[in-house]
PDB file of C-alpha atoms and ligand atoms in Angstrom:
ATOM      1  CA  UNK A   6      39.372  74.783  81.360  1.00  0.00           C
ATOM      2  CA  UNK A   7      37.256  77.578  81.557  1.00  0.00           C
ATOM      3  CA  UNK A   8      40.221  79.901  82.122  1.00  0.00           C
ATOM      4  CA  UNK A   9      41.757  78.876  79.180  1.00  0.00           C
ATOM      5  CA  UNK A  10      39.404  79.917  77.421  1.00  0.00           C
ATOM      6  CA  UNK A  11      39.589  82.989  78.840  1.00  0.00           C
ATOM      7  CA  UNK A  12      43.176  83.322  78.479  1.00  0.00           C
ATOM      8  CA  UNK A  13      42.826  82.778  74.430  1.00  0.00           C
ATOM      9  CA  UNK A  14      39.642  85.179  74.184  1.00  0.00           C
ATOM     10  CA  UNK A  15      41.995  87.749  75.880  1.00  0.00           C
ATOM     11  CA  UNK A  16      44.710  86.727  73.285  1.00  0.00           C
ATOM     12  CA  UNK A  17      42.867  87.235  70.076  1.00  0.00           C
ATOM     13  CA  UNK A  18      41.550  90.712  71.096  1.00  0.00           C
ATOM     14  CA  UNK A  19      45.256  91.125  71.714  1.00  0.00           C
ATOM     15  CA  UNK A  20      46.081  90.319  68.269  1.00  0.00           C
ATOM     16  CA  UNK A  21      43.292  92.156  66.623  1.00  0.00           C
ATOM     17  CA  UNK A  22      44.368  95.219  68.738  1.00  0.00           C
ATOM     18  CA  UNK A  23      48.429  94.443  67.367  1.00  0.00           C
ATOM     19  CA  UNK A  24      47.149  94.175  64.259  1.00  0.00           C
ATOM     20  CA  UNK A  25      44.984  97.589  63.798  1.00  0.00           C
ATOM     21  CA  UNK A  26      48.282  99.136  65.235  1.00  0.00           C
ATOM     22  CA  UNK A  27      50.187  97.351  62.569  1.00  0.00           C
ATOM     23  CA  UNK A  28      48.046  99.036  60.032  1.00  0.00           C
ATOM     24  CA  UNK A  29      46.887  95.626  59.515  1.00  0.00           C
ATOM     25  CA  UNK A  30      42.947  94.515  58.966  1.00  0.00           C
ATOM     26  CA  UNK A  31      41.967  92.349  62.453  1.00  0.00           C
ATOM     27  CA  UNK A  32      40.720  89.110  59.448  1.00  0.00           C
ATOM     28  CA  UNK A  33      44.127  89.616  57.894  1.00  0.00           C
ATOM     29  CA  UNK A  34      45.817  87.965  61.513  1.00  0.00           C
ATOM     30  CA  UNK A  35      44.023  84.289  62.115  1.00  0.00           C
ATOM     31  CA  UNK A  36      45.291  82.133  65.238  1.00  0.00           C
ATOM     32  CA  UNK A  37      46.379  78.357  65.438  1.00  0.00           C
ATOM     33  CA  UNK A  38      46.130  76.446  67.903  1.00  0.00           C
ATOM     34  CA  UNK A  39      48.634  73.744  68.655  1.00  0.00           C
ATOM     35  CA  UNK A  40      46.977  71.142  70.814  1.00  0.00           C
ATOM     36  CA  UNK A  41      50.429  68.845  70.500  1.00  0.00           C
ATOM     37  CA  UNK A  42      50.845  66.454  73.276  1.00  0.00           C
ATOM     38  CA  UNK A  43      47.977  68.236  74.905  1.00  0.00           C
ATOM     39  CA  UNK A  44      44.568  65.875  75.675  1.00  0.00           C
ATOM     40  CA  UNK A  45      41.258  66.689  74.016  1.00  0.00           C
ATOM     41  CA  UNK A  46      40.866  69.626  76.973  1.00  0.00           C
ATOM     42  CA  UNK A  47      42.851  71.782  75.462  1.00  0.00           C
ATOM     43  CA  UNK A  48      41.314  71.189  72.167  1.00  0.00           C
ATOM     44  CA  UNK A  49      38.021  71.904  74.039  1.00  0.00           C
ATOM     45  CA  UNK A  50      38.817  74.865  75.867  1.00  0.00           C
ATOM     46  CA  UNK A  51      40.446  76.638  72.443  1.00  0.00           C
ATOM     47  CA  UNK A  52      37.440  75.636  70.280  1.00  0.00           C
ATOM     48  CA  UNK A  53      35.062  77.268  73.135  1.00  0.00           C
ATOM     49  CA  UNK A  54      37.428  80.167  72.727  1.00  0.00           C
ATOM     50  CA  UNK A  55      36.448  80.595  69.166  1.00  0.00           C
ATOM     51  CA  UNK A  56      39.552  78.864  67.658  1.00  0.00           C
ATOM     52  CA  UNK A  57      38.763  77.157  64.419  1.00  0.00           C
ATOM     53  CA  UNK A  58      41.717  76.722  63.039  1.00  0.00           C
ATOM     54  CA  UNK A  59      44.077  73.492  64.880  1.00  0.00           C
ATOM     55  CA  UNK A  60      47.787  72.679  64.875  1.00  0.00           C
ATOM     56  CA  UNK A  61      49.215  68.754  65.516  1.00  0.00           C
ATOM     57  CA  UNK A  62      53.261  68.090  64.637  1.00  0.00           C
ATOM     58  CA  UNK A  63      52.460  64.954  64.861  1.00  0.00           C
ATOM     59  CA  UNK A  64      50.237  62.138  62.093  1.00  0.00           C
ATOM     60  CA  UNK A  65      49.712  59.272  64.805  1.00  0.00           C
ATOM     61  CA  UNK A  66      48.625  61.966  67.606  1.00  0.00           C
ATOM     62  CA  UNK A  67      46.702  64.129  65.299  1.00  0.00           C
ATOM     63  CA  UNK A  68      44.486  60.361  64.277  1.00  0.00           C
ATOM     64  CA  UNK A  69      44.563  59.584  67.994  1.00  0.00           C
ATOM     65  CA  UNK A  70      42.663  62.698  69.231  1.00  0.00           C
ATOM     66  CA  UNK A  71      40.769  62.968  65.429  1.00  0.00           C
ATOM     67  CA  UNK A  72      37.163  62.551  66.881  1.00  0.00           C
ATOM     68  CA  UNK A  73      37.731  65.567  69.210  1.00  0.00           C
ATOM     69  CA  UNK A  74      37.722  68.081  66.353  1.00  0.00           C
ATOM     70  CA  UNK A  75      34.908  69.569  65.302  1.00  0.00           C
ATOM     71  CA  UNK A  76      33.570  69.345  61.847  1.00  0.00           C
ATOM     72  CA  UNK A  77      33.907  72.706  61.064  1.00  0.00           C
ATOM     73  CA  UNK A  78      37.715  73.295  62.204  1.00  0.00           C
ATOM     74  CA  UNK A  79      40.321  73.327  59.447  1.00  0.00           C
ATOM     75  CA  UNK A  80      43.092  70.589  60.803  1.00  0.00           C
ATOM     76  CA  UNK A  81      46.713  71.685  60.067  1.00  0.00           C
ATOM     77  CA  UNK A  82      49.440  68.946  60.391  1.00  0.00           C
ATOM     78  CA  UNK A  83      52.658  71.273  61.025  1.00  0.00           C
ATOM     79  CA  UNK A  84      55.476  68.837  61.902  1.00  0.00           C
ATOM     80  CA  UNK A  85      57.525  67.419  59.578  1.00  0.00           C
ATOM     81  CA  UNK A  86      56.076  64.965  57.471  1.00  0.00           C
ATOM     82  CA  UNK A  87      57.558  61.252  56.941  1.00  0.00           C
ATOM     83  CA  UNK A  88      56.563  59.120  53.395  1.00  0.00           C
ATOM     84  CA  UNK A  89      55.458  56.681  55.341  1.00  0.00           C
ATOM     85  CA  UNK A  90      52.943  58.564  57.458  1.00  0.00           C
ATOM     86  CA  UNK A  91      51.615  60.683  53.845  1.00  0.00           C
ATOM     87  CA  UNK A  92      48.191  58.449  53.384  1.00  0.00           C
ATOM     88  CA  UNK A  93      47.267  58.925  56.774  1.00  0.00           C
ATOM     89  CA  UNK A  94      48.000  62.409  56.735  1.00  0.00           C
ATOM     90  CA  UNK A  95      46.189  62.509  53.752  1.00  0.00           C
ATOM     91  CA  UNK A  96      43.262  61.205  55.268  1.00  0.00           C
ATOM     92  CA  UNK A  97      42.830  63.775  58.103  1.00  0.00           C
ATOM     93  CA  UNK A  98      44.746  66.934  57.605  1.00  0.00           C
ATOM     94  CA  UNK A  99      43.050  69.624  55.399  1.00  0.00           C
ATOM     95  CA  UNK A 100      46.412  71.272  55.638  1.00  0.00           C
ATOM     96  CA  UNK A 101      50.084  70.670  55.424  1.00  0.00           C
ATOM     97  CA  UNK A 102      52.245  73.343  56.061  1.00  0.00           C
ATOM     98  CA  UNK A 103      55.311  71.800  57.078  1.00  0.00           C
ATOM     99  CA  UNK A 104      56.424  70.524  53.323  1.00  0.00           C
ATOM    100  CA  UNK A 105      60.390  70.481  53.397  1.00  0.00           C
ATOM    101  CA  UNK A 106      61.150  68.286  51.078  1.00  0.00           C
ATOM    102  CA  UNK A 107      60.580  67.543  47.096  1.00  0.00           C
ATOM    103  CA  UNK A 108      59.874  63.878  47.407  1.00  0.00           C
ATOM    104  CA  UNK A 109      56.462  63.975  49.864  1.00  0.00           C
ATOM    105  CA  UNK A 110      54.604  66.667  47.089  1.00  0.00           C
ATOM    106  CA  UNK A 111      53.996  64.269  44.820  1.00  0.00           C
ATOM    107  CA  UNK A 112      53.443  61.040  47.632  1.00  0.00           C
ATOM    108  CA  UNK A 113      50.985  63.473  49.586  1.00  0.00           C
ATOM    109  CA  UNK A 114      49.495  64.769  45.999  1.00  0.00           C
ATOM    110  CA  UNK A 115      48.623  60.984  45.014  1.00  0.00           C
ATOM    111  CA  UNK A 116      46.887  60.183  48.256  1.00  0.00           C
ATOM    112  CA  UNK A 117      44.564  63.012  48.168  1.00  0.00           C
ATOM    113  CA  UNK A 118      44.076  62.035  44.933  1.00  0.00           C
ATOM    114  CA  UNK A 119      42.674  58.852  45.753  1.00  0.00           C
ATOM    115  CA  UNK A 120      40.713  60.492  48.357  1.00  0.00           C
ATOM    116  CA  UNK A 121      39.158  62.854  45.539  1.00  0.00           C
ATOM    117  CA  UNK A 122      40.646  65.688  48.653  1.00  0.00           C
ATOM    118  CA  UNK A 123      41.904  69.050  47.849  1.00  0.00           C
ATOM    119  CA  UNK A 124      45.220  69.181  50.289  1.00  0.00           C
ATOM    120  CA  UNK A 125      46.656  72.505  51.116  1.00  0.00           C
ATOM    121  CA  UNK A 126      50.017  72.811  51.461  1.00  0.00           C
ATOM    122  CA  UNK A 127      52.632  75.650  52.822  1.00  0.00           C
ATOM    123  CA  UNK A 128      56.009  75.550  52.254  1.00  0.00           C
ATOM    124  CA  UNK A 129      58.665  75.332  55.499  1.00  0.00           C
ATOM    125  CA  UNK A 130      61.416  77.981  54.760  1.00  0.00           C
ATOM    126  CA  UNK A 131      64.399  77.839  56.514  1.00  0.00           C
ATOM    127  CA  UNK A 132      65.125  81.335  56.523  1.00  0.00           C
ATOM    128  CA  UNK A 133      67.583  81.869  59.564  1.00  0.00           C
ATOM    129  CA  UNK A 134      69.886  79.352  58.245  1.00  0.00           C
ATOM    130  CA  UNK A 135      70.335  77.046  61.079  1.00  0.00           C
ATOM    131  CA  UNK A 136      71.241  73.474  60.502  1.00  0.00           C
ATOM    132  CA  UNK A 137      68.846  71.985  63.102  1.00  0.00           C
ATOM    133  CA  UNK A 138      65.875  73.457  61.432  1.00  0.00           C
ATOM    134  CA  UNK A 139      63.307  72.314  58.824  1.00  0.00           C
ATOM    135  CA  UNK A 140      62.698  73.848  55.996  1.00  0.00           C
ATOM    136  CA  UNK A 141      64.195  74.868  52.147  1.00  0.00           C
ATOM    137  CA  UNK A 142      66.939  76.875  52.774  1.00  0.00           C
ATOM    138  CA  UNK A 143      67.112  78.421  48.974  1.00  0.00           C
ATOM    139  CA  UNK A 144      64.601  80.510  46.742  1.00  0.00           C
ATOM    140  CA  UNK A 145      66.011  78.387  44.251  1.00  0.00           C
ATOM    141  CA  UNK A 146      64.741  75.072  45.736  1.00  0.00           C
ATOM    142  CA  UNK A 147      61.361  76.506  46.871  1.00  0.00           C
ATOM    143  CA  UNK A 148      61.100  76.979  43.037  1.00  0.00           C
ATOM    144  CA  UNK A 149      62.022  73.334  42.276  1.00  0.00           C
ATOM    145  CA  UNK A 150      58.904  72.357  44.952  1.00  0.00           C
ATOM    146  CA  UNK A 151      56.387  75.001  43.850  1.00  0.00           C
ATOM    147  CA  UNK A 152      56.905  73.829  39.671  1.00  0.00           C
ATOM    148  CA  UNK A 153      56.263  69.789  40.632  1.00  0.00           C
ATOM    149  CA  UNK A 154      53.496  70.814  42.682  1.00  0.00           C
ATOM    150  CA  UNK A 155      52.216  72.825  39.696  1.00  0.00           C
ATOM    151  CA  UNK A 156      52.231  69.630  38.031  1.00  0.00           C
ATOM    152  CA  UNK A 157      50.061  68.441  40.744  1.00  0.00           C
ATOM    153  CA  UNK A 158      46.190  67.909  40.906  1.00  0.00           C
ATOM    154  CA  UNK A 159      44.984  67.745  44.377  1.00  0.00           C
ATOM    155  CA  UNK A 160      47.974  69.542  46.321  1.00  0.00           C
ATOM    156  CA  UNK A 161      47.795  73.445  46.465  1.00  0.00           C
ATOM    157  CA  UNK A 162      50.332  75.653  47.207  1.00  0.00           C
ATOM    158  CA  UNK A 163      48.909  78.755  49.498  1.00  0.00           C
ATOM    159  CA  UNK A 164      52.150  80.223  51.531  1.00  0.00           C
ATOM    160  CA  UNK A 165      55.218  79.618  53.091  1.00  0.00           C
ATOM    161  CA  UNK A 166      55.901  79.192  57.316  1.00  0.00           C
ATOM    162  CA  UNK A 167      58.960  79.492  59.310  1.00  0.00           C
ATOM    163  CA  UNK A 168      60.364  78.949  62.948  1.00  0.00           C
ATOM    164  CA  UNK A 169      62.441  81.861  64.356  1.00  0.00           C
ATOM    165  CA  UNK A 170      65.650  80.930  66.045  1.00  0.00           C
ATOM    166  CA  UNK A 171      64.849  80.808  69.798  1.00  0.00           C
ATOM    167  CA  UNK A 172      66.427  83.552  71.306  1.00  0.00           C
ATOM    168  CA  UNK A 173      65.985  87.143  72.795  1.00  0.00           C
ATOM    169  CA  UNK A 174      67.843  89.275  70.398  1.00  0.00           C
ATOM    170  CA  UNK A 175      64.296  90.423  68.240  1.00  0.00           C
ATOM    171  CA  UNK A 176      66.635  91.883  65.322  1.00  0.00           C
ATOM    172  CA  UNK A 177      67.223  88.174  64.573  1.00  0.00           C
ATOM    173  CA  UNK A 178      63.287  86.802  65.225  1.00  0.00           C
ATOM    174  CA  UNK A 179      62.183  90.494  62.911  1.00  0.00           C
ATOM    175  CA  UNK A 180      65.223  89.767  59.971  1.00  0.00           C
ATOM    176  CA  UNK A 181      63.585  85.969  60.023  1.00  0.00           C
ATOM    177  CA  UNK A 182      60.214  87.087  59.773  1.00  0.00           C
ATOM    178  CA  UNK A 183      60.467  89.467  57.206  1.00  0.00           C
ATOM    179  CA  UNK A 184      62.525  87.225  54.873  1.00  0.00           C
ATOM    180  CA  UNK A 185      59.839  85.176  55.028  1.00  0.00           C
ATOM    181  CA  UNK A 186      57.721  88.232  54.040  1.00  0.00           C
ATOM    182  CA  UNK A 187      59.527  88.778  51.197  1.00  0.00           C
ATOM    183  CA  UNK A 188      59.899  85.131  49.952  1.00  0.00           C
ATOM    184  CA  UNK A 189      56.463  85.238  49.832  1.00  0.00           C
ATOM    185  CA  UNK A 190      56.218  88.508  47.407  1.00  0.00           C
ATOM    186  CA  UNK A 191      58.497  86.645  45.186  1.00  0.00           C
ATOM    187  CA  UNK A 192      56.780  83.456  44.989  1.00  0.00           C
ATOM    188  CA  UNK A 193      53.401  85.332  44.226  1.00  0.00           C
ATOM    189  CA  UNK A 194      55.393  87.448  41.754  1.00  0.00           C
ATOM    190  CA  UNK A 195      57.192  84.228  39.930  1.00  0.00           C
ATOM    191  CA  UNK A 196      53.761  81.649  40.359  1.00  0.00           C
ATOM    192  CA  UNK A 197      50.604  84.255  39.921  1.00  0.00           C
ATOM    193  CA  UNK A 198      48.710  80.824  39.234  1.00  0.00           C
ATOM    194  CA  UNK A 199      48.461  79.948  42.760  1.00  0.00           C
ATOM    195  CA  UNK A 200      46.036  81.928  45.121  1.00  0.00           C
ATOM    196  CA  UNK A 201      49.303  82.867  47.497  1.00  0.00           C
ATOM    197  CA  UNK A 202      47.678  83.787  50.695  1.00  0.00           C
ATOM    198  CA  UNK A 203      49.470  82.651  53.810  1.00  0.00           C
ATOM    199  CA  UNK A 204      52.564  83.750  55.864  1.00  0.00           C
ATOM    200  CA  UNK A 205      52.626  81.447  58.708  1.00  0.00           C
ATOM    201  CA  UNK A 206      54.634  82.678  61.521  1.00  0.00           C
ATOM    202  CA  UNK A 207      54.966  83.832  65.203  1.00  0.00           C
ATOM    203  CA  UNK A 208      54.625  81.201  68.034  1.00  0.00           C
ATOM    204  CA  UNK A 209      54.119  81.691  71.603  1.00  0.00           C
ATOM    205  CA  UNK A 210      57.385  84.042  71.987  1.00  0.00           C
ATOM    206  CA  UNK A 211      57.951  86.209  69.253  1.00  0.00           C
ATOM    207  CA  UNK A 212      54.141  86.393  67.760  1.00  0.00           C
ATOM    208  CA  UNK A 213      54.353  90.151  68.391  1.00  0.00           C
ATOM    209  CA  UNK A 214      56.964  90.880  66.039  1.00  0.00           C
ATOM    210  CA  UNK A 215      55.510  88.243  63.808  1.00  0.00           C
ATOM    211  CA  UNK A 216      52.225  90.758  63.433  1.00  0.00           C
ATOM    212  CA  UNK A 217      54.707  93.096  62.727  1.00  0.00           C
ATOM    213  CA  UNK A 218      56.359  91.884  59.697  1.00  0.00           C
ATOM    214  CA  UNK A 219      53.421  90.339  58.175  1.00  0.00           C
ATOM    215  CA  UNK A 220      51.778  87.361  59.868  1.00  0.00           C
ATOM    216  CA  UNK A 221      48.442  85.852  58.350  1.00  0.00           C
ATOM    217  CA  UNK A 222      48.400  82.525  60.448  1.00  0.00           C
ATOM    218  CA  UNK A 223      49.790  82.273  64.588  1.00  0.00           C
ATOM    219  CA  UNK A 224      50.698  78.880  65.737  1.00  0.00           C
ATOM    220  CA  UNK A 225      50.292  79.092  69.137  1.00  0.00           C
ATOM    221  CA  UNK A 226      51.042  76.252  72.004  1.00  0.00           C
ATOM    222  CA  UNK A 227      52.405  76.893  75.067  1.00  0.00           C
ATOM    223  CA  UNK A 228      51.225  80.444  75.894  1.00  0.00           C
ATOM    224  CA  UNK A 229      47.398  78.803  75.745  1.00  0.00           C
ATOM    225  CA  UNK A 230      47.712  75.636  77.290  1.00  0.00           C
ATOM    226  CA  UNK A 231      51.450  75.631  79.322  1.00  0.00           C
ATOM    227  CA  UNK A 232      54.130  73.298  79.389  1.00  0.00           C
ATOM    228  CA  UNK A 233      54.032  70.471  77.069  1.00  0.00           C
ATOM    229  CA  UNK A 234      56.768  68.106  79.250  1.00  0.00           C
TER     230      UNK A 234
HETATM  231  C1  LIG B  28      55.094  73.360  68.808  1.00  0.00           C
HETATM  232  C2  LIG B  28      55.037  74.267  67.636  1.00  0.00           C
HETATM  233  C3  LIG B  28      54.448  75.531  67.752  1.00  0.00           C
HETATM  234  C4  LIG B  28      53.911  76.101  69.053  1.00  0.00           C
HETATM  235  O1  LIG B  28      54.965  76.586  69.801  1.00  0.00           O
HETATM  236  P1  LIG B  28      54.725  77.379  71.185  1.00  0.00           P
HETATM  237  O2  LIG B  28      56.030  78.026  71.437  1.00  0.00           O
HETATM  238  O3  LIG B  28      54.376  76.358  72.200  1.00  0.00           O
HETATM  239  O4  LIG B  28      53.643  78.350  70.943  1.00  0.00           O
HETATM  240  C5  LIG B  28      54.379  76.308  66.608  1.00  0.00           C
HETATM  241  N1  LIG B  28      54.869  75.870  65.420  1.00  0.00           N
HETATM  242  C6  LIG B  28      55.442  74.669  65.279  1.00  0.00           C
HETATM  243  C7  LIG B  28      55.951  74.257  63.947  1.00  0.00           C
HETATM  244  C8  LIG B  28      55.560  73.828  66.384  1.00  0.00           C
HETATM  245  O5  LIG B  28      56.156  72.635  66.230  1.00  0.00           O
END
């Protein structure tokens, strides 16, 4: 464990260093951790590392390992998100980011609600166009999500995430990224009510070039704790 630890330490002065040369404030880059399928180690080993902030794809996992995160870590559900599972995720997520669709706004909004919780939520772009990903593939339905949850009381919009396509060519992972960049100008041009201030992207492959072209959150899984199976 203790050399996972390690491992991330090493990896966050990386990014602060990638940052600086990005002309980029080291605060302005944070780093997830995605403990999916991973036991409470991992979770462990990242907290020890300094990691506050915690990735699970996954509402029935995330409850399962619930007691092993801290208090003070901010718990980020980033898988996609089934009606069905919305009160639970409710319950223990302080963010969604993964929000793809219109109809789980308002579902998610009405369970926090009840909660008297203040959800944050980030909007899954599909910004390289392909059909096995996640994600609003239109400005023009991203608009349609932000204005109902602008109607909303206890969901609030703070950025937008996206998923490369896996692959080596980094003209394609850098034109995804900063479409996502500038999605993100827009949407803080067009909805100045909402305090827009997250650009989730760059995983365990390509979070270089997410730095790069704008990064403020990196979901990272593999590179800290290996193979997930
Ligand atoms: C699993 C997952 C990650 C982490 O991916 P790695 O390549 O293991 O770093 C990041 N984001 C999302 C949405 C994921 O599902």
């Amino acid at each position: 464990m203790q050399d996972v630890t390690d491992k991330i330490r090493r990896f966050t002065d990386e990014v602060a260093s990638l940052a600086i040369r990005a002309g980029r404030s080291v605060e302005s880059v944070r780093v997830m951790a995605v403990t999916k399928f991973h036991g409470p180690w991992a979770i462990e080993a990242a907290y020890a590392a300094g990691i506050r902030v915690f990735g699970e794809s996954r509402v029935q996992e995330a409850i399962e390992k619930r007691d092993f995160f801290a208090s003070d870590v901010e718990l980020h559900l980033i898988g996609n998100l089934q009606r069905n599972k919305a009160k639970k995720a409710a319950e223990i997520f302080s963010s969604v980011d993964s929000i793809d669709r219109l109809s789980v706004i308002s579902v998610l909004d009405r369970y926090a609600a009840s909660l008297a919780k203040r959800i944050e939520i980030m909007f899954e772009m599909n910004v390289s166009g392909e059909e096995s990903k996640h994600g609003f593939s239109s400005y023009d339905e991203l608009c349609e999500a932000v204005e109902l949850a602008a109607g909303c009381t206890s969901v609030v919009p703070v950025g937008l995430m996206t998923m490369a396509p896996y692959t080596d060519d980094e003209s394609v992972i850098r034109k995804t990224f900063s479409g996502l960049r500038e999605i993100f100008y827009r949407c803080k041009r067009d909805f100045p009510a909402f305090d827009w201030r997250e650009i989730s992207m760059g995983m365990s492959n390509d979070y270089r070039i997410a730095i790069e072209e704008g990064s403020t959150l990196l979901r990272i899984g593999s590179l800290f704790f290996g193979d997930r199976g």
